[in-house]
mmCIF file of C-alpha atoms in Angstrom:
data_model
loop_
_atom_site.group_PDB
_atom_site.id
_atom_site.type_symbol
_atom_site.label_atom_id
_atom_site.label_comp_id
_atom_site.label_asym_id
_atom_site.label_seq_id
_atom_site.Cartn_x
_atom_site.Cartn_y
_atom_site.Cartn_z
ATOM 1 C CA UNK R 1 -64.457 -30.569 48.325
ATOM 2 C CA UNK R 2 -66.628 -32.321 50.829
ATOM 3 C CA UNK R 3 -68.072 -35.203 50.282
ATOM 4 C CA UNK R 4 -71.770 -34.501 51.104
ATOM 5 C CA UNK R 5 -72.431 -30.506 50.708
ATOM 6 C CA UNK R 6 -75.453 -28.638 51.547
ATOM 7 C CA UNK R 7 -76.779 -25.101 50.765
ATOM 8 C CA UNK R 8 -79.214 -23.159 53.030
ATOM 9 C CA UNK R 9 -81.654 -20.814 52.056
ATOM 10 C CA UNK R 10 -85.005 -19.086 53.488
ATOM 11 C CA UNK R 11 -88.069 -20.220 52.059
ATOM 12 C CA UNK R 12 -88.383 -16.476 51.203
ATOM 13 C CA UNK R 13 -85.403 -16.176 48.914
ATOM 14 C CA UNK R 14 -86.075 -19.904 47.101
ATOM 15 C CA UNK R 15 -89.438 -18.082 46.261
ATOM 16 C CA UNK R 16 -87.901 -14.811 45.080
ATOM 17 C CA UNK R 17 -85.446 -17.119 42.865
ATOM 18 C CA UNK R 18 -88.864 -18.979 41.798
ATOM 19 C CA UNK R 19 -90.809 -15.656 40.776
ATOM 20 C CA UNK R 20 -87.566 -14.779 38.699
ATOM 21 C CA UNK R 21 -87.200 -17.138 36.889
ATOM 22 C CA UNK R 22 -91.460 -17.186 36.256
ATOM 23 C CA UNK R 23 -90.856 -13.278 35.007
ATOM 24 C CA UNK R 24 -88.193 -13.989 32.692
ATOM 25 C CA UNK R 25 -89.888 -16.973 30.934
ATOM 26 C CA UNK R 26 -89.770 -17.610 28.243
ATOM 27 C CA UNK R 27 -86.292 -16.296 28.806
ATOM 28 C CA UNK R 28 -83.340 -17.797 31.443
ATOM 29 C CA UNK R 29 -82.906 -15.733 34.479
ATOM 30 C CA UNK R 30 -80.105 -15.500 36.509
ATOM 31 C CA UNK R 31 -78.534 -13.546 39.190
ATOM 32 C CA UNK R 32 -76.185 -14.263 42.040
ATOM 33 C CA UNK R 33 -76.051 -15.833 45.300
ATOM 34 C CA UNK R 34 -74.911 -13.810 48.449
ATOM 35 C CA UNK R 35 -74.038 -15.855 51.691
ATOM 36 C CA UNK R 36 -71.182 -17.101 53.660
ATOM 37 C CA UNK R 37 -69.419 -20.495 53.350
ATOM 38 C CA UNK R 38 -67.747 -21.697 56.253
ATOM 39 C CA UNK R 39 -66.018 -25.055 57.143
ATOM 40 C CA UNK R 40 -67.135 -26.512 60.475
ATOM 41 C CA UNK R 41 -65.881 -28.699 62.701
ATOM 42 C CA UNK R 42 -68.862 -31.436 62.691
ATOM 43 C CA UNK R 43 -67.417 -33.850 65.131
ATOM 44 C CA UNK R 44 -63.906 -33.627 65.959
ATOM 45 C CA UNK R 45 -63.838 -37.213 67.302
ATOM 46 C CA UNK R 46 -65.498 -38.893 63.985
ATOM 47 C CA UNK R 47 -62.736 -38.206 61.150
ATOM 48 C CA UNK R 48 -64.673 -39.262 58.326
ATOM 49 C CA UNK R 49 -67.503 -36.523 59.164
ATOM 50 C CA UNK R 50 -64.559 -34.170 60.615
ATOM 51 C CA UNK R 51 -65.519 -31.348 58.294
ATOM 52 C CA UNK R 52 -68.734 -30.627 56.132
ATOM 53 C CA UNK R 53 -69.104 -27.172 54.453
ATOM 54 C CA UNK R 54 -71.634 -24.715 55.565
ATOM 55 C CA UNK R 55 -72.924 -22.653 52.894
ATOM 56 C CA UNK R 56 -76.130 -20.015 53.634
ATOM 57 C CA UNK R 57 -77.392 -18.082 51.045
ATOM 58 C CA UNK R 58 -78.651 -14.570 52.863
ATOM 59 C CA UNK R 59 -79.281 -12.326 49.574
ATOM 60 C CA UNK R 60 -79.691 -12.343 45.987
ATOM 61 C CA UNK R 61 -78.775 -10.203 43.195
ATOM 62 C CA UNK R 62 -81.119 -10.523 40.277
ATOM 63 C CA UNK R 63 -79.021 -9.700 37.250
ATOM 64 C CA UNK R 64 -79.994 -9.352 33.540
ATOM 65 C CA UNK R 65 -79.311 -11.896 31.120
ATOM 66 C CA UNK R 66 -76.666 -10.632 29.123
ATOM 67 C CA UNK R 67 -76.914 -13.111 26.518
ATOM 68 C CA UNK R 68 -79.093 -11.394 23.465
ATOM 69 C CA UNK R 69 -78.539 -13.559 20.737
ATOM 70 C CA UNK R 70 -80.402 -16.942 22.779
ATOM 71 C CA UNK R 71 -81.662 -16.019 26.126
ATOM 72 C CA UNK R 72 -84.339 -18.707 25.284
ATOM 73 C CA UNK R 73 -81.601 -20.804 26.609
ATOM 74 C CA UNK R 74 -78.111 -19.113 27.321
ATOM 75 C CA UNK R 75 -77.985 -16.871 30.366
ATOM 76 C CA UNK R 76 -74.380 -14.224 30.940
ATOM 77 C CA UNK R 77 -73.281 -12.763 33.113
ATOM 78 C CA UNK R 78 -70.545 -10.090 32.360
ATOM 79 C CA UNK R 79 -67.371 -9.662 34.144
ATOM 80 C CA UNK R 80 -68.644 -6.188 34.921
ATOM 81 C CA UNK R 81 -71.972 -7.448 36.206
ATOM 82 C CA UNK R 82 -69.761 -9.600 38.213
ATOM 83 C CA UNK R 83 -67.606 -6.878 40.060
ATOM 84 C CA UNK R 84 -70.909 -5.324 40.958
ATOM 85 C CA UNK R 85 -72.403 -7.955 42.521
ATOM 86 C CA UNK R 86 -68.933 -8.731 44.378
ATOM 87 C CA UNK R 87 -69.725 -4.956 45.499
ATOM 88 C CA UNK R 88 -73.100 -5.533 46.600
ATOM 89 C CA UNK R 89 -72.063 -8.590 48.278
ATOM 90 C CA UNK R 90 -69.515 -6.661 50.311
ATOM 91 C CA UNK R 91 -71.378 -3.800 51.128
ATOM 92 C CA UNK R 92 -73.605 -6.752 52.813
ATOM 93 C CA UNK R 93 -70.552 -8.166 54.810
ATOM 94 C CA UNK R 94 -71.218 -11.255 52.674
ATOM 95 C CA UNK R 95 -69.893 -12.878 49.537
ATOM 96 C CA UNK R 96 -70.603 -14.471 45.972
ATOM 97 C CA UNK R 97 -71.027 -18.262 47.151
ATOM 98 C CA UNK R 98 -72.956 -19.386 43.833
ATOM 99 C CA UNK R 99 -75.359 -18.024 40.724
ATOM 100 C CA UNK R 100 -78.986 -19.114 39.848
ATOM 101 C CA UNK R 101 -80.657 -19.132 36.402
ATOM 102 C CA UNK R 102 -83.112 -20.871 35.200
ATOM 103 C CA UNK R 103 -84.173 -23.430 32.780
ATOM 104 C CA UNK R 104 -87.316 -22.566 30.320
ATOM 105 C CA UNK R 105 -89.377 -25.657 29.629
ATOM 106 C CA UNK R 106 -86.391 -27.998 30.584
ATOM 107 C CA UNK R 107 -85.390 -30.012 33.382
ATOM 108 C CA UNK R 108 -83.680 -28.672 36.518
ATOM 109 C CA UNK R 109 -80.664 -30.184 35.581
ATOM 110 C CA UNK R 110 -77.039 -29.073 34.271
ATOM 111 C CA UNK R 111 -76.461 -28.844 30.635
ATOM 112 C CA UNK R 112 -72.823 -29.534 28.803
ATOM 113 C CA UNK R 113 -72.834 -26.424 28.330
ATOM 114 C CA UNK R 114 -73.794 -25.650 31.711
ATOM 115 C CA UNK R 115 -71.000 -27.410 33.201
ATOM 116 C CA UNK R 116 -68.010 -26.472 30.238
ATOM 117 C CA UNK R 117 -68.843 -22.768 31.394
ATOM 118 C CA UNK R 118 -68.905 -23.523 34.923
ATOM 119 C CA UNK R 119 -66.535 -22.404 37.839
ATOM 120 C CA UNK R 120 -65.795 -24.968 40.633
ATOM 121 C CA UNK R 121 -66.572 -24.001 44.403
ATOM 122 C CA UNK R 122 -69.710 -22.082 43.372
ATOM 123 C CA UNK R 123 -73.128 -23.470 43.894
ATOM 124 C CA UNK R 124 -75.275 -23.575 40.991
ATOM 125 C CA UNK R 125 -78.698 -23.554 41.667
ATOM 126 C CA UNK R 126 -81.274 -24.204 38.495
ATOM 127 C CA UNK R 127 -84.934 -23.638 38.788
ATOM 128 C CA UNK R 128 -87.116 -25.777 35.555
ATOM 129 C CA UNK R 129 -90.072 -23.445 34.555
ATOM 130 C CA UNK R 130 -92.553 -24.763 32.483
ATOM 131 C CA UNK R 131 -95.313 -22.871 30.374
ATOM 132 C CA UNK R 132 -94.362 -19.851 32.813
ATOM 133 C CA UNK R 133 -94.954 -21.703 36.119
ATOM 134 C CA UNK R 134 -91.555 -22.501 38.270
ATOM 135 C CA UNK R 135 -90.939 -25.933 39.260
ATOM 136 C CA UNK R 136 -87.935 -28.070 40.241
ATOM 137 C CA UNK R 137 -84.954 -26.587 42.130
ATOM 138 C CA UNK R 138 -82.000 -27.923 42.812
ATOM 139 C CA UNK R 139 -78.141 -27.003 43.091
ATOM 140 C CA UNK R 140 -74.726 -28.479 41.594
ATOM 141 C CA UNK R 141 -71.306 -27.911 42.209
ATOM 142 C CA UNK R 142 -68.565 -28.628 39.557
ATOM 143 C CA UNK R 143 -66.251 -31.416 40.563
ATOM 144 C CA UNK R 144 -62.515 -30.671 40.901
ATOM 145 C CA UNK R 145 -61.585 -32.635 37.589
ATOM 146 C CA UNK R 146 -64.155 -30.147 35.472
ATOM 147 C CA UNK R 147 -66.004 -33.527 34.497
ATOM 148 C CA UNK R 148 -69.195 -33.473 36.021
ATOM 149 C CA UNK R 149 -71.464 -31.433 38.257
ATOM 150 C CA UNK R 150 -72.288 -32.898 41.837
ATOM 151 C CA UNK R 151 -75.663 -32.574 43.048
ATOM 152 C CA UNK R 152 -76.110 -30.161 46.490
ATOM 153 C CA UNK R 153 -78.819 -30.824 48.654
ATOM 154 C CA UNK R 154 -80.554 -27.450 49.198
ATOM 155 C CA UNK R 155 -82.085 -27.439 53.011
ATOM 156 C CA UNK R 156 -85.001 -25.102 53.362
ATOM 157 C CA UNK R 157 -85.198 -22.848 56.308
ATOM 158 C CA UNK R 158 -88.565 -21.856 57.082
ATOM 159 C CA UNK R 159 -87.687 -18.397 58.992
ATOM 160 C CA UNK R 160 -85.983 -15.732 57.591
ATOM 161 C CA UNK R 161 -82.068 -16.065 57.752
ATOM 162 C CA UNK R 162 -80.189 -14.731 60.591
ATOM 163 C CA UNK T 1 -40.504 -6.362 38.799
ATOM 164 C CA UNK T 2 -43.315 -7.843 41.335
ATOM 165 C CA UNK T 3 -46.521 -8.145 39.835
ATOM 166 C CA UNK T 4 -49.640 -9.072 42.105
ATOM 167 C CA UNK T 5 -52.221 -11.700 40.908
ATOM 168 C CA UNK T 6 -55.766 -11.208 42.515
ATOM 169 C CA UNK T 7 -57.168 -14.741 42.685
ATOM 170 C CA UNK T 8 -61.261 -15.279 42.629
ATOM 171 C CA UNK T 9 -62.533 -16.743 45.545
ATOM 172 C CA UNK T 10 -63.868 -20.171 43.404
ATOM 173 C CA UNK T 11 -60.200 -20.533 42.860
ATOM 174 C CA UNK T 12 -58.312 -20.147 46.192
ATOM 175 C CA UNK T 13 -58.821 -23.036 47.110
ATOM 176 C CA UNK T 14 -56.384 -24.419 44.409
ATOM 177 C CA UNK T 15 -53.887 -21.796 45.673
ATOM 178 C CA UNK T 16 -53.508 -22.606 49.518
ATOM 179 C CA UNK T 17 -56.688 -20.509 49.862
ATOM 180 C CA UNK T 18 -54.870 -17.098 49.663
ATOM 181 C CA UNK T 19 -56.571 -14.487 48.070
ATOM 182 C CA UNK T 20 -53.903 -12.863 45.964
ATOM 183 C CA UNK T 21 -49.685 -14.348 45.032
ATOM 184 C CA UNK T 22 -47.068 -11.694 44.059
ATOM 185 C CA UNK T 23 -44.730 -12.746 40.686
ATOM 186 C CA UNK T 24 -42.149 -11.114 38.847
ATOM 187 C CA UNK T 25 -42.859 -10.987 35.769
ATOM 188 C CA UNK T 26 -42.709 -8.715 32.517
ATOM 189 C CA UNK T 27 -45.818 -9.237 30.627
ATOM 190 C CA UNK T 28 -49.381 -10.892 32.030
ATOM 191 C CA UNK T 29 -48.755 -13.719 30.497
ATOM 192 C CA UNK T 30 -45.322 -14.375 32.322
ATOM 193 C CA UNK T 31 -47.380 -13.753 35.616
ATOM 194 C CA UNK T 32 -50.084 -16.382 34.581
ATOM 195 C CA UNK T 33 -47.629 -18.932 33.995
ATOM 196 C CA UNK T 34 -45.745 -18.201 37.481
ATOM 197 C CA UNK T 35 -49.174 -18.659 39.109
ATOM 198 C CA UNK T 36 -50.361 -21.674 37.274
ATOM 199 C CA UNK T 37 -46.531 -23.198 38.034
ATOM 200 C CA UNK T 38 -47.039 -22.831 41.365
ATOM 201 C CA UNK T 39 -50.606 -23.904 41.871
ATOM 202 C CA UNK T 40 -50.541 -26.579 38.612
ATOM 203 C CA UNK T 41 -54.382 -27.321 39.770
ATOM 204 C CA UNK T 42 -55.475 -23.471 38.862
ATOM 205 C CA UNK T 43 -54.204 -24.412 35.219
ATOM 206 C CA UNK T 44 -57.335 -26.293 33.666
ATOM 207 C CA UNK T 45 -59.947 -23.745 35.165
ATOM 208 C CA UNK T 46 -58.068 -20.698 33.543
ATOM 209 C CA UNK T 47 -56.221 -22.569 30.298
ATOM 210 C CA UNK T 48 -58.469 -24.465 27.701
ATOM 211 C CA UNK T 49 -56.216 -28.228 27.089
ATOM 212 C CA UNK T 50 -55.025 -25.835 24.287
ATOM 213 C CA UNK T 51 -53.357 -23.856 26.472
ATOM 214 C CA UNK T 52 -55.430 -20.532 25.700
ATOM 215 C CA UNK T 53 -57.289 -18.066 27.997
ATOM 216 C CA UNK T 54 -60.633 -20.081 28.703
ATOM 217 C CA UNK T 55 -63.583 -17.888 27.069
ATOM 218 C CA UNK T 56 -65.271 -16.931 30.703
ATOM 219 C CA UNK T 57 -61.982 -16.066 32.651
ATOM 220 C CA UNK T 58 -61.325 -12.680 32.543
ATOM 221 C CA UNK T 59 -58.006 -10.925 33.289
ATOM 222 C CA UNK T 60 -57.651 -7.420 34.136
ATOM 223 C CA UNK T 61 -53.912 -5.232 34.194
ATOM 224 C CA UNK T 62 -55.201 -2.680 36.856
ATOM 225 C CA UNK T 63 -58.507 -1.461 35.507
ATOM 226 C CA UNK T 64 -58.010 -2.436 31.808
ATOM 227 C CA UNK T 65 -59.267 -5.858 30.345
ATOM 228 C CA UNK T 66 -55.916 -7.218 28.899
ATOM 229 C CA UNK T 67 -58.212 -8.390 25.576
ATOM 230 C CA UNK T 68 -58.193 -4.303 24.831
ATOM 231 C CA UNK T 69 -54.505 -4.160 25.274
ATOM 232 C CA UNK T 70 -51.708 -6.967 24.129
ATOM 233 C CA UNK T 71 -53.898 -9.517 25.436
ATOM 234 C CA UNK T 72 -51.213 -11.865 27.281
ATOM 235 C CA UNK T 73 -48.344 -9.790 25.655
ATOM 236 C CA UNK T 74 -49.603 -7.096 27.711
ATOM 237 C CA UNK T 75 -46.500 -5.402 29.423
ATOM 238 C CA UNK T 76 -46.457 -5.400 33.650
ATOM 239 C CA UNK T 77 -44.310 -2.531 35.564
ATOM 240 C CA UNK T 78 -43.394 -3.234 39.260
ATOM 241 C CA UNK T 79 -46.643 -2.789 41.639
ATOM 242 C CA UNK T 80 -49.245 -3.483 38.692
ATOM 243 C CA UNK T 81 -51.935 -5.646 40.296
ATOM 244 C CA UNK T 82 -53.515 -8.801 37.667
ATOM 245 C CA UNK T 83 -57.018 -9.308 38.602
ATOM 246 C CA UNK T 84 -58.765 -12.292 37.388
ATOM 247 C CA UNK T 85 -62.713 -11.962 36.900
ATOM 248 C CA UNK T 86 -65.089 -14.543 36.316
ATOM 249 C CA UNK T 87 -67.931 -14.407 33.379
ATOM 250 C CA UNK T 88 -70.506 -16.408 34.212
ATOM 251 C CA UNK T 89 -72.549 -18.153 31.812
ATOM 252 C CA UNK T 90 -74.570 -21.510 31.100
ATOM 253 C CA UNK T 91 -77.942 -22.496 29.856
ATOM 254 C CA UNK T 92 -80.752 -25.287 29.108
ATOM 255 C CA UNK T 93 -79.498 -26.770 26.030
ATOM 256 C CA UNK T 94 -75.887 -27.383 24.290
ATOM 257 C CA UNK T 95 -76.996 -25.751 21.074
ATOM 258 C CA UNK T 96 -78.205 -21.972 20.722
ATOM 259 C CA UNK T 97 -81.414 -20.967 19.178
#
């Protein structure tokens, strides 16, 4: 994995991902990702910035929570609801490059249990919401070793995405 | 008897960044432990340190979720393709409601 990552996103979809997870409360919400993730060639003549990914997310796909016994604070996402939004992703010419949920009344960051059900290469983006109002987003990504989540700097674009 | 394993794209790039690795094998289980032999770094995001199916990796023999059949038992015939579907789950807080 790179050492510095960064995921783009419109303006538009950070909202949508926002008013999600404001609708839910005082439930999690969740829902996947759709983009492309690319390595780049940043500056073939500068080694140690030779490659930095380049992840866009150009879609979501709001999913229910799955999780009925907690959903105050477990989200799921089934394996079928999964293959569907591979489908939808494809349909889109694009892929699954991370999830979003959201975290009721608690901080925008990863829990244990967050990262011991997390897959690596995703991005994980978490959006706090407190008393029904969305605040804090950020994204992870789970480090190779399974130990810890990395932080992901999410760059805003202001236009819609191409 | 070649078996194909579909590999998730958050895993490929433990597996040379291919998208799917044919085994011969006799049961799903047999094909799991060719593809975790050969890519050793897939083995802690699908196996628990206990050495059983993690609780959000999925495994599919053609169309069927291997937990309905034998589970890893499960039987393979040449051309049967092993899919391997992620569950995706998380939350706020270590302990449920």
């Amino acid at each position: 994995m790179p050492n510095a990552t960064a995921l783009w996103i419109s303006s538009h979809l950070a909202e949508k991902i926002r008013v999600h997870g404001a609708e839910t409360y005082p439930h999690e919400c969740c829902g996947a990702l759709l983009g492309h993730d690319s390595e780049l060639t940043r500056n073939q003549a500068d080694a140690e910035h030779k490659f930095q990914a380049s992840r866009e997310v150009l879609g979501l796909f709001p999913l229910a929570n799955r999780n009925g016994d907690s959903p105050r604070n477990r989200f799921m996402v089934t394996a079928e609801d999964v293959r569907t939004a591979e489908l939808a992703a494809q349909n889109q010419g694009l892929e699954i490059i991370g999830w979003y949920h959201s975290h009721p009344d608690h901080p925008a960051r990863p829990s244990e249990y967050d990262r011991d059900h997390a897959w690596p290469w995703y991005s994980y983006i978490i959006v706090s919401v407190h008393h029904g109002a969305a605040e804090d987003m950020t994204s992870w990504r789970l480090n190779d070793d399974r130990q810890e989540f990395s932080p992901e700097g999410i760059e805003i674009r202001q236009h819609a995405a191409i | 008897m070649a078996v194909k394993i579909m590999i998730p794209t958050p895993l490929r790039v433990y597996a040379g960044k291919r998208d799917s690795a044919e085994f011969s094998a006799v049961t799903v289980g047999e094909a799991l432990s060719g593809l975790t032999s050969q890519f050793a770094e897939l083995r802690k995001h699908l196996f628990t340190e206990e050495g059983k199916l993690r609780a959000f990796v999925n495994v599919y023999l053609n169309d069927e979720d291997i937990r309905y059949l034998a589970k890893e038992n499960t039987p393979t015939k040449d051309g049967d393709t092993i899919s391997i579907i992620p569950s995706i789950a998380g939350g706020c807080s270590k302990n449920a409601d």
